[in-house]
Coordinates of C-alpha atoms in Angstrom, one line a residue:
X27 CA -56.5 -54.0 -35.8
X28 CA -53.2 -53.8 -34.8
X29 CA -52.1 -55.8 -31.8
X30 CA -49.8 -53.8 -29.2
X31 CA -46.6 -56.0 -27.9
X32 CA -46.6 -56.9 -24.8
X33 CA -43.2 -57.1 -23.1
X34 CA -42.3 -58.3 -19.2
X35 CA -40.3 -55.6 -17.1
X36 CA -36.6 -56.3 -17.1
X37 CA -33.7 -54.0 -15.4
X38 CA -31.9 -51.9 -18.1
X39 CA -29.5 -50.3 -15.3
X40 CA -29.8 -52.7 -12.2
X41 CA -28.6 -51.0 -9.1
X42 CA -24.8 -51.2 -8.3
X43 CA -22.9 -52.7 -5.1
X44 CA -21.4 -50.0 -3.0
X45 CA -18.2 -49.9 -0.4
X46 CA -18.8 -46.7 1.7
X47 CA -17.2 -44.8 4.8
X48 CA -19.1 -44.3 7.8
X49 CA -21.2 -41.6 7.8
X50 CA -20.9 -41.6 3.7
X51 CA -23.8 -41.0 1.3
X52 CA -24.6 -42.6 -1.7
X53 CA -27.8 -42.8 -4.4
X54 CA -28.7 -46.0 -5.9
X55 CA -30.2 -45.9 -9.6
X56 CA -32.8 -48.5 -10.7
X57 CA -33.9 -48.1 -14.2
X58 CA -36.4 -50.8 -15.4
X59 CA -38.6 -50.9 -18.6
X60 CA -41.0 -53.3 -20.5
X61 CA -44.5 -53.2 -22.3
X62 CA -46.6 -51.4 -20.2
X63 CA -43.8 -49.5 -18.7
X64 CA -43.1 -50.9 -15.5
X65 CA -43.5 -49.3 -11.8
X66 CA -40.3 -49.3 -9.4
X67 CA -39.7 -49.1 -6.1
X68 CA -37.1 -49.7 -3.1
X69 CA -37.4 -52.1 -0.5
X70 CA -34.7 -52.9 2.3
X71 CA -35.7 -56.4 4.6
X72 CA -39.2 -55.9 5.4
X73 CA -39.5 -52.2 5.3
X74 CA -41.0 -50.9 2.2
X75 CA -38.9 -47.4 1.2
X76 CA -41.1 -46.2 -1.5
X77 CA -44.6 -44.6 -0.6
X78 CA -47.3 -46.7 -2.5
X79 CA -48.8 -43.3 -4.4
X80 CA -45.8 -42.2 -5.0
X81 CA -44.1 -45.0 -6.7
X82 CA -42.5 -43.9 -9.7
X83 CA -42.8 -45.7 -13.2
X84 CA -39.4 -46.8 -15.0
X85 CA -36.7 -45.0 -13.2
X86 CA -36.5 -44.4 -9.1
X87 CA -33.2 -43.1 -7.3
X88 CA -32.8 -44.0 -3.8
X89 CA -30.6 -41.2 -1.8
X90 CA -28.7 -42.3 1.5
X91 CA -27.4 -40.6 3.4
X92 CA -25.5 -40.9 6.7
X93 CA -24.6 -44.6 6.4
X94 CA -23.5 -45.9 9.7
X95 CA -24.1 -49.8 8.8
X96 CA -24.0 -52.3 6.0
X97 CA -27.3 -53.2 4.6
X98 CA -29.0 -54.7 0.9
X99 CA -31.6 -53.1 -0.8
X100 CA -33.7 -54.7 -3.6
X101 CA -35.3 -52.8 -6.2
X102 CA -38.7 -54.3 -7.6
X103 CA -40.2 -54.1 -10.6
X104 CA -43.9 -54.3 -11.4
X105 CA -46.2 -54.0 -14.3
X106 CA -49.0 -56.4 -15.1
X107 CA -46.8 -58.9 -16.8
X108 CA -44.9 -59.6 -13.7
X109 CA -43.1 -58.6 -10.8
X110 CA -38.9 -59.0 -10.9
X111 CA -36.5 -57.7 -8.2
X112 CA -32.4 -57.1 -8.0
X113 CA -30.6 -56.3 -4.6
X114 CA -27.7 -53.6 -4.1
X115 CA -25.5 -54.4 -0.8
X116 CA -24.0 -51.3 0.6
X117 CA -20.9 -52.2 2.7
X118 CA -19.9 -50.1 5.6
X119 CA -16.0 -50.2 6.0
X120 CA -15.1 -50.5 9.2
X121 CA -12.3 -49.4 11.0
X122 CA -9.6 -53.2 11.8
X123 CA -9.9 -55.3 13.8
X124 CA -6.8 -55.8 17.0
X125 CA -4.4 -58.1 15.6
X126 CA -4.2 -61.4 17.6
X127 CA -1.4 -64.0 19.0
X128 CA 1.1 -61.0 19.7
X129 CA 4.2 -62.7 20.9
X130 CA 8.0 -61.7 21.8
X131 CA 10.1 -64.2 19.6
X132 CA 13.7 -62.9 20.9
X133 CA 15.0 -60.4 23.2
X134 CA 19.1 -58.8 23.3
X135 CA 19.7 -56.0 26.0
X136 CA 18.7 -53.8 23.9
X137 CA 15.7 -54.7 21.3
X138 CA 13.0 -56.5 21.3
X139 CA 11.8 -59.0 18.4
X140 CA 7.4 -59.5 18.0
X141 CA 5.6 -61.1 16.0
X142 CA 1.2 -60.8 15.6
X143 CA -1.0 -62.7 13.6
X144 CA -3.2 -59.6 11.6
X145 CA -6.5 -60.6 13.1
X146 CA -8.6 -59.1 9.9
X147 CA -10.3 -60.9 7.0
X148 CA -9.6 -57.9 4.8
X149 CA -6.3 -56.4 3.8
X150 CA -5.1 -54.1 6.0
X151 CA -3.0 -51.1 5.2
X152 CA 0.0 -51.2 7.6
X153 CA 0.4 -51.4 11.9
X154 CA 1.7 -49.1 14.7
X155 CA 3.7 -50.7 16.9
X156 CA 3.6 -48.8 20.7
X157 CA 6.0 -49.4 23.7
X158 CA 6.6 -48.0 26.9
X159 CA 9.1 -49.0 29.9
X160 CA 7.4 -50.0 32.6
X161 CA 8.9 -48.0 35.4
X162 CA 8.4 -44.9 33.3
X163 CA 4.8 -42.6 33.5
X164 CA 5.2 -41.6 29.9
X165 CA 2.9 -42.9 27.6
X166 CA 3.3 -45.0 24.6
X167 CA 6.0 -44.3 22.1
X168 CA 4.8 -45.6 18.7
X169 CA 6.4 -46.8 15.5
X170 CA 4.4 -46.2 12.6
X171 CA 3.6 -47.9 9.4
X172 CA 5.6 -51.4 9.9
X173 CA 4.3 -53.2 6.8
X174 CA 5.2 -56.4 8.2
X175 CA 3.8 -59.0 10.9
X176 CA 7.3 -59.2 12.3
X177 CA 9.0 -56.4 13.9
X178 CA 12.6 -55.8 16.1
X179 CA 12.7 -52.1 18.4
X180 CA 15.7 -51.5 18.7
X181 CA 17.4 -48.5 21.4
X182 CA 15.8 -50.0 24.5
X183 CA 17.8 -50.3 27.9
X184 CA 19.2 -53.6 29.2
X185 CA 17.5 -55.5 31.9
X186 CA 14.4 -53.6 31.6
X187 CA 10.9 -54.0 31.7
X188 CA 8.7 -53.1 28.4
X189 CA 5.1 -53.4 27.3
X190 CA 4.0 -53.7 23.4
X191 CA 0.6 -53.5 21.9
X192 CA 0.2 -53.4 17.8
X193 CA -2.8 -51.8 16.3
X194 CA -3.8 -52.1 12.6
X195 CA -4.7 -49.5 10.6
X196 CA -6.6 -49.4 6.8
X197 CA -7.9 -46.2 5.0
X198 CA -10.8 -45.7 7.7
X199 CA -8.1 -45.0 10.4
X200 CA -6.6 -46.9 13.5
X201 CA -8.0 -50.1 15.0
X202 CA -8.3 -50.9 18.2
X203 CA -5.2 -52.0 20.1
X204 CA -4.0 -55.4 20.9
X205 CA -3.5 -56.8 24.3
X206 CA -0.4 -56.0 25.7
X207 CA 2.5 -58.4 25.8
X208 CA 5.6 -57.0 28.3
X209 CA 8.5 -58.8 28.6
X210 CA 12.4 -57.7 29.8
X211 CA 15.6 -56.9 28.0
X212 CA 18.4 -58.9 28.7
X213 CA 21.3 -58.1 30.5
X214 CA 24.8 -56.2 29.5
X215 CA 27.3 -55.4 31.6
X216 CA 27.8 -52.6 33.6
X217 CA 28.6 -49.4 31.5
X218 CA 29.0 -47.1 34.6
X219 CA 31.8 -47.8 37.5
X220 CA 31.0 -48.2 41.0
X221 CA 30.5 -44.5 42.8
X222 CA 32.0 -43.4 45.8
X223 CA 34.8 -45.6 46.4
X224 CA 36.2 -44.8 49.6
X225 CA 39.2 -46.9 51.7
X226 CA 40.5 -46.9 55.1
X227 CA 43.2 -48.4 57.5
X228 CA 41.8 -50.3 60.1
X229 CA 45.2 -51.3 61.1
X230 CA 48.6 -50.7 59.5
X231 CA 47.9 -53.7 57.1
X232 CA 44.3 -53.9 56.6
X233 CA 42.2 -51.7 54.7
X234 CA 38.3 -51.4 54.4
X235 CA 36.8 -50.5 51.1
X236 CA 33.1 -48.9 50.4
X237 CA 31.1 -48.0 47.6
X238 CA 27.9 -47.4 45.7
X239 CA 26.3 -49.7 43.1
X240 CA 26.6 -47.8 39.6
X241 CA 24.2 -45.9 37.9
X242 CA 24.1 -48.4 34.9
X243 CA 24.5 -51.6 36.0
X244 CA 22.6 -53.2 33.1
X245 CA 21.5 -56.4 34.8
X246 CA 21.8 -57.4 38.9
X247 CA 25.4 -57.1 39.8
X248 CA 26.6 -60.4 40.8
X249 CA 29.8 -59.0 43.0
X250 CA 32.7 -56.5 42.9
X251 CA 36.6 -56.3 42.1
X252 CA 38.7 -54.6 43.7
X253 CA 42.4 -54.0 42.0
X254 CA 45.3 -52.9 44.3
X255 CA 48.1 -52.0 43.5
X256 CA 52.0 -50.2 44.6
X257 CA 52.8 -50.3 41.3
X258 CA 50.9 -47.2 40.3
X259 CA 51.8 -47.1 36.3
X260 CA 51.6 -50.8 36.3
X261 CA 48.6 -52.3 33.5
X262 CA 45.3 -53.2 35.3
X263 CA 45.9 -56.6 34.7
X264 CA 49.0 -56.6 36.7
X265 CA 47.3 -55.3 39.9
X266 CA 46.0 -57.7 42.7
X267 CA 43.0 -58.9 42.9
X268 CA 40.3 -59.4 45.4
X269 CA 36.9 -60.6 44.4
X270 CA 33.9 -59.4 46.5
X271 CA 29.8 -60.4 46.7
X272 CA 27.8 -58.3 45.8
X273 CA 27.7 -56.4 49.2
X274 CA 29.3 -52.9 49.1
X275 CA 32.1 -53.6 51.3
X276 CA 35.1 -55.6 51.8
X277 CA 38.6 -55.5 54.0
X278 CA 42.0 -56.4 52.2
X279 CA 44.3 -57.5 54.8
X280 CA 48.4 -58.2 54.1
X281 CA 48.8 -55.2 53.4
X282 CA 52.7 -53.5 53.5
X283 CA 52.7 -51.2 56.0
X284 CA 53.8 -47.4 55.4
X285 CA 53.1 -47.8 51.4
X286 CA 50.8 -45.8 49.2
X287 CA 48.8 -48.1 47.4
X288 CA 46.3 -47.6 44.0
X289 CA 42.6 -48.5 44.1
X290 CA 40.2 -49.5 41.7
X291 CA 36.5 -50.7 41.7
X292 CA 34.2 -52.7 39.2
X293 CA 31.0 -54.7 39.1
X294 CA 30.2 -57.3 37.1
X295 CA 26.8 -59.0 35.6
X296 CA 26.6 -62.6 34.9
X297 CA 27.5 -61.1 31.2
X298 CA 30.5 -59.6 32.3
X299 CA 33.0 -56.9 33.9
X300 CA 31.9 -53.0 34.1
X301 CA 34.3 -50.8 34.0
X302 CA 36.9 -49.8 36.4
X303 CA 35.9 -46.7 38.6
X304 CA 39.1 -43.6 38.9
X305 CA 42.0 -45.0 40.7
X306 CA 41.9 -44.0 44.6
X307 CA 45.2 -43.9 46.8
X308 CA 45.5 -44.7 50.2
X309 CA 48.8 -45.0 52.1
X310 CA 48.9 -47.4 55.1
X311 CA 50.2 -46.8 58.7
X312 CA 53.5 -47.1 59.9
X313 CA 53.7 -50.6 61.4

């Protein structure tokens, strides 16, 4: 009499390891064989997935679908001669993670240097980088796909207030953001003159001068010049001089009576002079 071979199940095609998208589907295949032909089935944890009657000999495919979190699943094979199992782990991906330890490294008047650690395990693909003055009710203005952990924004005003965030982003789609880190620009100075410059005689030689701070001062205006002059087509620098605080008036006394004279205004920042407003003339009063 012949004698039939006996063989133990073993996987001929175990299941595979899977990296899916939320919401993704996927079918694992679990092929086993051996003398008697082994039975199959799918378990996941605790939770048998395969209906005892219906467990299928050699082969079973387990469909998912809707995947919204990472999980292992064991195939096991049985047959008289033994019971062997393999496990599958489906991985979710997930969207990043915020990066961490955003920081302002350096500041000029007019861009802004940060730095951010990625705050992810896994690669990510590139960040967004979004800012917004302070004062301002707009929202965020972004820069997009900065490959690096170290950025400069440049255009921003002097002496102003910004906030920055950075989010990550890998081929799920944007992380969340990361706190926000605001710091201010430095200062420039002025690039506007002083407005409404207006002068008169409070007696035939002294004059008071007024005016407005400018539109761009670029910093806090430490004081005022004013030039003066008789000399109209004279250089700046030849004029006279008279320093102010930074109130927005001042009285030049000493003046020669019955004399047109030439006026000019500036502010200055602790950086330096703005420019010189248009010239203003103002004759004084017979003595």
């Amino acid at each position: 009499q012949r004698e039939v071979r006996r063989v133990p199940p073993r996987f001929s095609i175990p299941p595979t390891n899977h990296e899916v998208m939320p919401g993704g589907s996927v079918n694992l295949t679990c092929v086993a064989v051996g003398a008697p032909m082994p039975f199959v089935k799918w378990v996941s944890g605790e939770v048998e997935l395969t209906r005892e009657e219906e467990m299928p000999i050699g082969r079973n495919v387990l469909e998912l679908t809707n995947i919204r979190q990472s999980a292992n699943y064991t195939c096991v094979a049985i047959s008289s001669l033994g019971m062997i199992e393999t496990t599958a782990q489906i991985i979710v991906k997930a969207l990043p993670r915020p990066p961490t330890s955003l920081i302002v490294t350096e500041t000029t008047a007019t861009s802004v240097t940060l730095t951010w650690d990625s705050g992810n395990p896994e690669p990510v693909s590139y960040y967004v980088i979004q800012y917004r003055a302070k004062v301002s009710d707009n929202g965020f203005q972004e820069v997009d796909g900065v490959a690096t952990t170290r950025y400069s924004i440049g255009g921003l005003s002097p002496f102003s207030e910004y906030e920055f965030r950075v989010m990550a982003v890998n081929n799920v789609g944007r992380g969340p953001p990361s706190g926000i880190v605001d710091t201010r620009t430095s200062e420039q100075a002025p690039s506007s003159p002083p407005l409404h410059i207006q002068a008169r005689m409070l007696s035939s030689s002294t004059m008071l001068v007024q005016w407005e701070t400018p539109e761009e001062p670029n910093g806090q205006i430490r004081g005022y010049r004013v030039y003066y002059s008789s000399e109209h087509d004279a250089p700046l620098s030849a004029w006279q001089k008279h320093n102010t605080d930074d109130s927005m008036l001042t009285t030049i006394s000493g003046l020669t009576a019955d004399i047109t004279y030439s006026l000019r205004v500036l502010g200055f920042t602790s950086v330096g002079d703005g420019p010189p407003s248009e010239v203003l003339q103002i004759k004084t009063q017979q003595g």
